[in-house]
Amino acid sequence: MDTIDKKLLTLLQTDCKKTTKELSLKLNLSVTAVYERIKKLEREGIIDKYVVLLNRNKINKGFVVFCHIKLLQHSRDFLTTFESQVVQLDEVLECFHVSGDYDYILKICVNNMEEYREFMVTKLTTLQHIGSTHSTFMIGEVKNTTAFQL
């Protein structure tokens, strides 16, 4: 990956709807060269996918909770069972297996506290092998980006 690839990726992370013509003007390359570079970055797996980022407040998902999960045991069976169940929960946007006092951290987005309570009671606490949970609620967002500095 050279400097032009890095500039191209920075531009795409800012707005992936830019045409190859617009990108070529910014990079001083031909449209074909930009197209070929993008295809190469896709083939190499550096560009993983293209998505639309939604404003969670506009879709009534502005209540953000970070839920720390501790499992009853750390056996492979408990881990794989929990992971296969948690990925099915639409309210969970991110799930990380972590070290420390807890086993997992979930990022959950719902409309409000009542919806979170309903989610906890009817979905999350019904998952197998959960020993304990600890919820932390977002007060304000200081930084939220999807762009990597290259």
CSV table of N, CA and C in Angstrom, one decimal:
chain,number,residue,atom,x,y,z
A,1,MET,N,0.9,-1.2,0.0
A,1,MET,CA,0.0,0.0,0.0
A,1,MET,C,0.9,1.2,0.0
A,2,ASP,N,0.8,2.1,-1.0
A,2,ASP,CA,1.6,3.2,-1.1
A,2,ASP,C,0.9,4.5,-0.7
A,3,THR,N,1.5,5.7,-0.8
A,3,THR,CA,0.9,6.9,-0.3
A,3,THR,C,-0.4,7.2,-1.1
A,4,ILE,N,-0.5,6.9,-2.3
A,4,ILE,CA,-1.7,7.2,-3.1
A,4,ILE,C,-2.8,6.3,-2.6
A,5,ASP,N,-2.5,5.1,-2.3
A,5,ASP,CA,-3.6,4.2,-1.8
A,5,ASP,C,-4.1,4.7,-0.5
A,6,LYS,N,-3.2,5.2,0.4
A,6,LYS,CA,-3.6,5.8,1.7
A,6,LYS,C,-4.4,7.0,1.5
A,7,LYS,N,-4.1,7.9,0.5
A,7,LYS,CA,-4.9,9.1,0.3
A,7,LYS,C,-6.3,8.7,-0.3
A,8,LEU,N,-6.3,7.7,-1.2
A,8,LEU,CA,-7.5,7.2,-1.7
A,8,LEU,C,-8.4,6.6,-0.6
A,9,LEU,N,-7.8,5.8,0.3
A,9,LEU,CA,-8.6,5.3,1.4
A,9,LEU,C,-9.1,6.3,2.3
A,10,THR,N,-8.4,7.4,2.5
A,10,THR,CA,-8.8,8.5,3.4
A,10,THR,C,-10.0,9.2,2.7
A,11,LEU,N,-9.9,9.4,1.4
A,11,LEU,CA,-11.1,10.0,0.7
A,11,LEU,C,-12.3,9.1,0.8
A,12,LEU,N,-12.1,7.8,0.5
A,12,LEU,CA,-13.3,6.9,0.6
A,12,LEU,C,-13.9,6.8,2.0
A,13,GLN,N,-13.1,6.8,3.0
A,13,GLN,CA,-13.6,6.8,4.4
A,13,GLN,C,-14.4,8.0,4.7
A,14,THR,N,-14.1,9.1,4.0
A,14,THR,CA,-14.9,10.4,4.2
A,14,THR,C,-16.2,10.3,3.5
A,15,ASP,N,-16.1,9.8,2.2
A,15,ASP,CA,-17.4,9.7,1.4
A,15,ASP,C,-17.1,8.7,0.3
A,16,CYS,N,-17.7,7.5,0.5
A,16,CYS,CA,-17.4,6.4,-0.4
A,16,CYS,C,-18.3,6.5,-1.6
A,17,LYS,N,-19.2,7.5,-1.7
A,17,LYS,CA,-20.1,7.7,-2.8
A,17,LYS,C,-19.4,8.6,-3.9
A,18,LYS,N,-18.2,9.1,-3.6
A,18,LYS,CA,-17.5,9.8,-4.7
A,18,LYS,C,-17.3,8.9,-5.9
A,19,THR,N,-17.4,9.5,-7.0
A,19,THR,CA,-17.2,8.8,-8.3
A,19,THR,C,-15.7,8.6,-8.5
A,20,THR,N,-15.3,7.7,-9.3
A,20,THR,CA,-13.9,7.5,-9.7
A,20,THR,C,-13.4,8.8,-10.3
A,21,LYS,N,-14.2,9.5,-11.1
A,21,LYS,CA,-13.8,10.7,-11.7
A,21,LYS,C,-13.5,11.8,-10.6
A,22,GLU,N,-14.3,11.9,-9.6
A,22,GLU,CA,-14.1,12.9,-8.6
A,22,GLU,C,-12.8,12.5,-7.8
A,23,LEU,N,-12.6,11.2,-7.6
A,23,LEU,CA,-11.4,10.8,-6.9
A,23,LEU,C,-10.2,11.0,-7.7
A,24,SER,N,-10.3,10.7,-9.0
A,24,SER,CA,-9.1,10.9,-9.9
A,24,SER,C,-8.7,12.4,-9.9
A,25,LEU,N,-9.6,13.3,-9.9
A,25,LEU,CA,-9.2,14.7,-9.9
A,25,LEU,C,-8.5,15.1,-8.6
A,26,LYS,N,-8.9,14.5,-7.5
A,26,LYS,CA,-8.2,14.8,-6.2
A,26,LYS,C,-6.9,14.2,-6.1
A,27,LEU,N,-6.7,13.0,-6.8
A,27,LEU,CA,-5.4,12.3,-6.7
A,27,LEU,C,-4.5,12.5,-7.9
A,28,ASN,N,-5.0,13.3,-8.8
A,28,ASN,CA,-4.2,13.5,-10.1
A,28,ASN,C,-3.8,12.2,-10.8
A,29,LEU,N,-4.8,11.3,-10.9
A,29,LEU,CA,-4.7,10.0,-11.6
A,29,LEU,C,-5.8,9.9,-12.6
A,30,SER,N,-5.6,8.9,-13.5
A,30,SER,CA,-6.7,8.7,-14.4
A,30,SER,C,-7.8,7.9,-13.7
A,31,VAL,N,-9.0,8.0,-14.3
A,31,VAL,CA,-10.2,7.3,-13.8
A,31,VAL,C,-9.9,5.8,-13.7
A,32,THR,N,-9.3,5.3,-14.7
A,32,THR,CA,-8.9,3.9,-14.8
A,32,THR,C,-8.0,3.5,-13.7
A,33,ALA,N,-7.0,4.3,-13.4
A,33,ALA,CA,-6.0,4.0,-12.4
A,33,ALA,C,-6.7,4.0,-11.0
A,34,VAL,N,-7.6,4.9,-10.8
A,34,VAL,CA,-8.3,4.9,-9.5
A,34,VAL,C,-9.2,3.7,-9.4
A,35,TYR,N,-9.9,3.3,-10.4
A,35,TYR,CA,-10.7,2.2,-10.4
A,35,TYR,C,-9.9,0.9,-10.1
A,36,GLU,N,-8.8,0.8,-10.8
A,36,GLU,CA,-7.9,-0.4,-10.6
A,36,GLU,C,-7.4,-0.5,-9.1
A,37,ARG,N,-7.0,0.7,-8.6
A,37,ARG,CA,-6.5,0.7,-7.2
A,37,ARG,C,-7.6,0.3,-6.2
A,38,ILE,N,-8.8,0.8,-6.4
A,38,ILE,CA,-10.0,0.4,-5.6
A,38,ILE,C,-10.2,-1.1,-5.7
A,39,LYS,N,-10.2,-1.6,-6.9
A,39,LYS,CA,-10.4,-3.1,-7.0
A,39,LYS,C,-9.4,-3.9,-6.3
A,40,LYS,N,-8.1,-3.4,-6.4
A,40,LYS,CA,-7.0,-4.1,-5.8
A,40,LYS,C,-7.2,-4.1,-4.3
A,41,LEU,N,-7.6,-2.9,-3.7
A,41,LEU,CA,-7.8,-2.8,-2.3
A,41,LEU,C,-8.9,-3.7,-1.8
A,42,GLU,N,-9.9,-3.8,-2.6
A,42,GLU,CA,-11.1,-4.7,-2.3
A,42,GLU,C,-10.6,-6.2,-2.3
A,43,ARG,N,-9.9,-6.6,-3.4
A,43,ARG,CA,-9.4,-7.9,-3.5
A,43,ARG,C,-8.5,-8.3,-2.3
A,44,GLU,N,-7.6,-7.4,-1.9
A,44,GLU,CA,-6.7,-7.6,-0.8
A,44,GLU,C,-7.4,-7.6,0.6
A,45,GLY,N,-8.7,-7.2,0.6
A,45,GLY,CA,-9.4,-7.2,1.9
A,45,GLY,C,-9.2,-6.0,2.7
A,46,ILE,N,-8.5,-5.0,2.2
A,46,ILE,CA,-8.3,-3.7,2.9
A,46,ILE,C,-9.6,-3.0,3.0
A,47,ILE,N,-10.3,-2.9,1.8
A,47,ILE,CA,-11.6,-2.4,1.8
A,47,ILE,C,-12.5,-3.6,2.1
A,48,ASP,N,-13.2,-3.6,3.2
A,48,ASP,CA,-14.0,-4.7,3.6
A,48,ASP,C,-15.4,-4.6,3.1
A,49,LYS,N,-16.1,-3.5,3.2
A,49,LYS,CA,-17.4,-3.3,2.7
A,49,LYS,C,-17.8,-1.8,2.6
A,50,TYR,N,-18.9,-1.5,2.0
A,50,TYR,CA,-19.4,-0.2,1.9
A,50,TYR,C,-20.7,-0.1,2.6
A,51,VAL,N,-20.9,0.9,3.5
A,51,VAL,CA,-22.1,1.0,4.3
A,51,VAL,C,-22.6,2.4,4.3
A,52,VAL,N,-23.9,2.5,4.8
A,52,VAL,CA,-24.5,3.8,5.1
A,52,VAL,C,-24.5,3.9,6.6
A,53,LEU,N,-24.1,5.0,7.1
A,53,LEU,CA,-24.1,5.2,8.6
A,53,LEU,C,-25.4,6.0,8.9
A,54,LEU,N,-26.2,5.5,9.8
A,54,LEU,CA,-27.4,6.2,10.1
A,54,LEU,C,-27.3,7.0,11.4
A,55,ASN,N,-28.1,8.1,11.5
A,55,ASN,CA,-28.1,8.9,12.7
A,55,ASN,C,-29.0,8.2,13.7
A,56,ARG,N,-28.5,7.6,14.7
A,56,ARG,CA,-29.3,6.8,15.6
A,56,ARG,C,-30.4,7.6,16.3
A,57,ASN,N,-30.2,8.9,16.5
A,57,ASN,CA,-31.3,9.7,17.1
A,57,ASN,C,-32.5,9.8,16.2
A,58,LYS,N,-32.2,9.9,14.9
A,58,LYS,CA,-33.3,10.0,14.0
A,58,LYS,C,-34.2,8.7,13.8
A,59,ILE,N,-33.6,7.6,14.2
A,59,ILE,CA,-34.3,6.3,14.0
A,59,ILE,C,-34.7,5.7,15.4
A,60,ASN,N,-34.7,6.6,16.4
A,60,ASN,CA,-35.1,6.2,17.8
A,60,ASN,C,-34.2,5.1,18.4
A,61,LYS,N,-32.9,5.2,18.2
A,61,LYS,CA,-32.0,4.3,18.8
A,61,LYS,C,-30.9,5.1,19.5
A,62,GLY,N,-31.2,6.3,20.1
A,62,GLY,CA,-30.3,7.2,20.6
A,62,GLY,C,-29.8,6.9,22.1
A,63,PHE,N,-30.5,5.9,22.7
A,63,PHE,CA,-30.1,5.5,24.1
A,63,PHE,C,-29.0,4.4,24.0
A,64,VAL,N,-27.8,4.8,24.3
A,64,VAL,CA,-26.7,3.8,24.1
A,64,VAL,C,-26.2,3.3,25.5
A,65,VAL,N,-26.1,2.0,25.5
A,65,VAL,CA,-25.7,1.3,26.7
A,65,VAL,C,-24.5,0.4,26.4
A,66,PHE,N,-23.5,0.4,27.3
A,66,PHE,CA,-22.4,-0.5,27.3
A,66,PHE,C,-22.7,-1.5,28.4
A,67,CYS,N,-22.9,-2.7,28.0
A,67,CYS,CA,-23.2,-3.8,29.0
A,67,CYS,C,-22.1,-4.8,29.1
A,68,HIS,N,-21.6,-4.9,30.3
A,68,HIS,CA,-20.5,-5.8,30.6
A,68,HIS,C,-21.1,-7.1,31.1
A,69,ILE,N,-20.6,-8.2,30.5
A,69,ILE,CA,-21.2,-9.5,30.7
A,69,ILE,C,-20.1,-10.4,31.3
A,70,LYS,N,-20.4,-11.1,32.4
A,70,LYS,CA,-19.6,-12.1,33.0
A,70,LYS,C,-20.3,-13.5,32.8
A,71,LEU,N,-19.6,-14.4,32.2
A,71,LEU,CA,-20.1,-15.8,32.1
A,71,LEU,C,-19.9,-16.6,33.3
A,72,LEU,N,-20.7,-17.6,33.5
A,72,LEU,CA,-20.5,-18.5,34.6
A,72,LEU,C,-19.2,-19.3,34.6
A,73,GLN,N,-18.8,-19.7,33.4
A,73,GLN,CA,-17.5,-20.3,33.2
A,73,GLN,C,-16.8,-19.9,31.9
A,74,HIS,N,-15.6,-20.2,31.8
A,74,HIS,CA,-14.9,-19.8,30.5
A,74,HIS,C,-14.6,-21.0,29.6
A,75,SER,N,-15.5,-21.9,29.7
A,75,SER,CA,-15.3,-23.1,28.8
A,75,SER,C,-15.6,-22.7,27.4
A,76,ARG,N,-15.1,-23.5,26.4
A,76,ARG,CA,-15.3,-23.2,25.0
A,76,ARG,C,-16.8,-23.3,24.7
A,77,ASP,N,-17.5,-24.3,25.3
A,77,ASP,CA,-18.9,-24.5,25.1
A,77,ASP,C,-19.7,-23.2,25.5
A,78,PHE,N,-19.4,-22.7,26.7
A,78,PHE,CA,-20.1,-21.5,27.2
A,78,PHE,C,-19.8,-20.3,26.3
A,79,LEU,N,-18.6,-20.1,25.9
A,79,LEU,CA,-18.2,-19.0,25.0
A,79,LEU,C,-19.0,-19.1,23.7
A,80,THR,N,-18.9,-20.2,23.0
A,80,THR,CA,-19.5,-20.4,21.7
A,80,THR,C,-21.0,-20.3,21.8
A,81,THR,N,-21.6,-20.8,22.8
A,81,THR,CA,-23.0,-20.8,23.0
A,81,THR,C,-23.5,-19.3,23.1
A,82,PHE,N,-22.8,-18.6,24.1
A,82,PHE,CA,-23.1,-17.2,24.3
A,82,PHE,C,-23.0,-16.4,23.0
A,83,GLU,N,-21.8,-16.5,22.3
A,83,GLU,CA,-21.6,-15.8,21.1
A,83,GLU,C,-22.6,-16.0,20.0
A,84,SER,N,-23.0,-17.3,19.8
A,84,SER,CA,-23.9,-17.6,18.8
A,84,SER,C,-25.3,-17.0,19.1
A,85,GLN,N,-25.6,-16.9,20.4
A,85,GLN,CA,-26.9,-16.3,20.8
A,85,GLN,C,-26.9,-14.8,20.7
A,86,VAL,N,-25.8,-14.2,21.2
A,86,VAL,CA,-25.8,-12.7,21.2
A,86,VAL,C,-25.8,-12.1,19.8
A,87,VAL,N,-25.2,-12.7,18.9
A,87,VAL,CA,-25.2,-12.2,17.5
A,87,VAL,C,-26.6,-12.1,16.9
A,88,GLN,N,-27.5,-12.8,17.5
A,88,GLN,CA,-28.9,-12.8,17.0
A,88,GLN,C,-29.7,-11.6,17.5
A,89,LEU,N,-29.2,-10.9,18.5
A,89,LEU,CA,-29.9,-9.8,19.1
A,89,LEU,C,-29.7,-8.5,18.3
A,90,ASP,N,-30.8,-8.0,17.7
A,90,ASP,CA,-30.7,-6.8,16.9
A,90,ASP,C,-30.3,-5.6,17.6
A,91,GLU,N,-30.6,-5.5,18.9
A,91,GLU,CA,-30.3,-4.3,19.7
A,91,GLU,C,-28.8,-4.2,19.9
A,92,VAL,N,-28.1,-5.3,19.8
A,92,VAL,CA,-26.6,-5.4,20.1
A,92,VAL,C,-25.9,-5.0,18.8
A,93,LEU,N,-25.3,-3.8,18.8
A,93,LEU,CA,-24.6,-3.4,17.6
A,93,LEU,C,-23.1,-3.9,17.5
A,94,GLU,N,-22.5,-4.1,18.7
A,94,GLU,CA,-21.1,-4.5,18.8
A,94,GLU,C,-21.0,-5.4,20.0
A,95,CYS,N,-20.2,-6.5,19.9
A,95,CYS,CA,-19.9,-7.4,21.0
A,95,CYS,C,-18.4,-7.7,20.9
A,96,PHE,N,-17.7,-7.5,22.0
A,96,PHE,CA,-16.3,-7.7,22.1
A,96,PHE,C,-16.0,-8.7,23.2
A,97,HIS,N,-15.2,-9.7,23.0
A,97,HIS,CA,-14.7,-10.6,24.0
A,97,HIS,C,-13.4,-9.9,24.5
A,98,VAL,N,-13.4,-9.7,25.8
A,98,VAL,CA,-12.4,-8.8,26.4
A,98,VAL,C,-11.7,-9.5,27.6
A,99,SER,N,-10.6,-9.0,28.0
A,99,SER,CA,-9.9,-9.5,29.2
A,99,SER,C,-10.3,-8.6,30.4
A,100,GLY,N,-10.0,-9.0,31.6
A,100,GLY,CA,-10.3,-8.2,32.7
A,100,GLY,C,-11.4,-8.8,33.6
A,101,ASP,N,-12.2,-7.9,34.3
A,101,ASP,CA,-13.2,-8.4,35.2
A,101,ASP,C,-14.4,-9.0,34.5
A,102,TYR,N,-14.6,-8.6,33.3
A,102,TYR,CA,-15.8,-9.1,32.5
A,102,TYR,C,-15.3,-9.9,31.3
A,103,ASP,N,-16.2,-10.7,30.7
A,103,ASP,CA,-15.8,-11.5,29.6
A,103,ASP,C,-16.2,-10.8,28.2
A,104,TYR,N,-17.3,-10.1,28.2
A,104,TYR,CA,-17.8,-9.4,27.0
A,104,TYR,C,-18.2,-8.0,27.3
A,105,ILE,N,-18.1,-7.1,26.3
A,105,ILE,CA,-18.7,-5.8,26.4
A,105,ILE,C,-19.6,-5.7,25.2
A,106,LEU,N,-20.9,-5.3,25.4
A,106,LEU,CA,-21.8,-5.2,24.3
A,106,LEU,C,-22.2,-3.7,24.2
A,107,LYS,N,-22.3,-3.2,23.0
A,107,LYS,CA,-22.8,-1.9,22.7
A,107,LYS,C,-24.3,-2.1,22.2
A,108,ILE,N,-25.2,-1.6,23.0
A,108,ILE,CA,-26.6,-1.7,22.7
A,108,ILE,C,-27.2,-0.4,22.5
A,109,CYS,N,-28.0,-0.3,21.4
A,109,CYS,CA,-28.7,0.9,21.1
A,109,CYS,C,-30.2,0.7,21.0
A,110,VAL,N,-31.0,1.4,21.8
A,110,VAL,CA,-32.4,1.3,21.9
A,110,VAL,C,-33.0,2.7,22.0
A,111,ASN,N,-34.3,2.8,22.1
A,111,ASN,CA,-34.9,4.1,22.1
A,111,ASN,C,-34.8,4.9,23.5
A,112,ASN,N,-35.0,4.1,24.6
A,112,ASN,CA,-35.0,4.7,25.9
A,112,ASN,C,-34.8,3.7,27.0
A,113,MET,N,-34.8,4.2,28.2
A,113,MET,CA,-34.5,3.3,29.4
A,113,MET,C,-35.5,2.1,29.5
A,114,GLU,N,-36.8,2.5,29.2
A,114,GLU,CA,-37.8,1.4,29.3
A,114,GLU,C,-37.6,0.3,28.2
A,115,GLU,N,-37.2,0.7,27.0
A,115,GLU,CA,-36.9,-0.3,26.0
A,115,GLU,C,-35.7,-1.1,26.4
A,116,TYR,N,-34.7,-0.5,27.0
A,116,TYR,CA,-33.5,-1.2,27.5
A,116,TYR,C,-33.9,-2.2,28.6
A,117,ARG,N,-34.8,-1.8,29.5
A,117,ARG,CA,-35.3,-2.7,30.5
A,117,ARG,C,-36.0,-3.9,29.9
A,118,GLU,N,-36.8,-3.7,28.9
A,118,GLU,CA,-37.5,-4.7,28.2
A,118,GLU,C,-36.5,-5.7,27.5
A,119,PHE,N,-35.5,-5.1,26.9
A,119,PHE,CA,-34.5,-5.9,26.2
A,119,PHE,C,-33.8,-6.8,27.3
A,120,MET,N,-33.4,-6.2,28.4
A,120,MET,CA,-32.7,-7.0,29.4
A,120,MET,C,-33.6,-8.1,29.9
A,121,VAL,N,-34.8,-7.9,30.2
A,121,VAL,CA,-35.7,-8.9,30.9
A,121,VAL,C,-36.1,-9.9,29.9
A,122,THR,N,-36.4,-9.6,28.6
A,122,THR,CA,-37.0,-10.6,27.7
A,122,THR,C,-35.9,-11.2,26.8
A,123,LYS,N,-34.8,-10.6,26.6
A,123,LYS,CA,-33.8,-11.1,25.7
A,123,LYS,C,-32.4,-11.4,26.3
A,124,LEU,N,-31.8,-10.4,26.8
A,124,LEU,CA,-30.4,-10.6,27.2
A,124,LEU,C,-30.3,-11.6,28.4
A,125,THR,N,-31.0,-11.4,29.4
A,125,THR,CA,-30.9,-12.3,30.6
A,125,THR,C,-31.5,-13.7,30.4
A,126,THR,N,-32.1,-13.9,29.2
A,126,THR,CA,-32.5,-15.3,28.9
A,126,THR,C,-31.4,-16.1,28.2
A,127,LEU,N,-30.3,-15.4,27.8
A,127,LEU,CA,-29.2,-16.1,27.2
A,127,LEU,C,-28.6,-17.1,28.2
A,128,GLN,N,-28.1,-18.2,27.6
A,128,GLN,CA,-27.5,-19.2,28.5
A,128,GLN,C,-26.1,-18.7,29.0
A,129,HIS,N,-25.7,-19.2,30.2
A,129,HIS,CA,-24.4,-19.1,30.8
A,129,HIS,C,-24.0,-17.7,31.3
A,130,ILE,N,-24.9,-16.7,31.3
A,130,ILE,CA,-24.6,-15.4,31.9
A,130,ILE,C,-24.6,-15.5,33.4
A,131,GLY,N,-23.5,-15.1,34.0
A,131,GLY,CA,-23.4,-15.0,35.4
A,131,GLY,C,-23.8,-13.7,36.0
A,132,SER,N,-23.4,-12.6,35.4
A,132,SER,CA,-23.8,-11.3,35.8
A,132,SER,C,-23.6,-10.3,34.7
A,133,THR,N,-24.3,-9.1,34.9
A,133,THR,CA,-24.2,-8.0,33.9
A,133,THR,C,-24.0,-6.7,34.7
A,134,HIS,N,-23.4,-5.8,34.0
A,134,HIS,CA,-23.2,-4.4,34.5
A,134,HIS,C,-23.4,-3.5,33.4
A,135,SER,N,-24.4,-2.5,33.6
A,135,SER,CA,-24.7,-1.6,32.5
A,135,SER,C,-24.2,-0.2,32.8
A,136,THR,N,-23.7,0.4,31.7
A,136,THR,CA,-23.2,1.8,31.8
A,136,THR,C,-23.9,2.5,30.7
A,137,PHE,N,-24.5,3.7,31.0
A,137,PHE,CA,-25.3,4.4,30.0
A,137,PHE,C,-24.5,5.6,29.5
A,138,MET,N,-24.5,5.9,28.2
A,138,MET,CA,-23.9,7.0,27.6
A,138,MET,C,-24.5,8.3,28.0
A,139,ILE,N,-23.7,9.2,28.5
A,139,ILE,CA,-24.2,10.5,28.8
A,139,ILE,C,-24.1,11.5,27.6
A,140,GLY,N,-22.9,11.4,27.0
A,140,GLY,CA,-22.7,12.2,25.8
A,140,GLY,C,-21.6,11.6,25.0
A,141,GLU,N,-21.6,12.0,23.7
A,141,GLU,CA,-20.7,11.4,22.8
A,141,GLU,C,-19.6,12.4,22.5
A,142,VAL,N,-18.3,12.0,22.8
A,142,VAL,CA,-17.2,12.9,22.6
A,142,VAL,C,-16.6,12.7,21.3
A,143,LYS,N,-16.4,11.4,20.9
A,143,LYS,CA,-15.8,11.1,19.6
A,143,LYS,C,-16.5,9.8,19.1
A,144,ASN,N,-16.9,9.8,17.8
A,144,ASN,CA,-17.4,8.6,17.2
A,144,ASN,C,-17.0,8.7,15.7
A,145,THR,N,-16.1,7.8,15.3
A,145,THR,CA,-15.6,7.8,14.0
A,145,THR,C,-15.5,6.4,13.5
A,146,THR,N,-15.6,6.2,12.2
A,146,THR,CA,-15.3,5.0,11.6
A,146,THR,C,-14.0,5.0,10.7
A,147,ALA,N,-13.4,6.2,10.7
A,147,ALA,CA,-12.2,6.4,9.8
A,147,ALA,C,-10.9,6.1,10.5
A,148,PHE,N,-10.1,5.3,9.9
A,148,PHE,CA,-8.7,5.1,10.4
A,148,PHE,C,-7.8,6.1,9.9
A,149,GLN,N,-6.9,6.6,10.7
A,149,GLN,CA,-5.8,7.5,10.2
A,149,GLN,C,-4.7,6.6,9.6
A,150,LEU,N,-4.4,6.9,8.3
A,150,LEU,CA,-3.4,6.0,7.6
A,150,LEU,C,-2.1,6.7,7.4
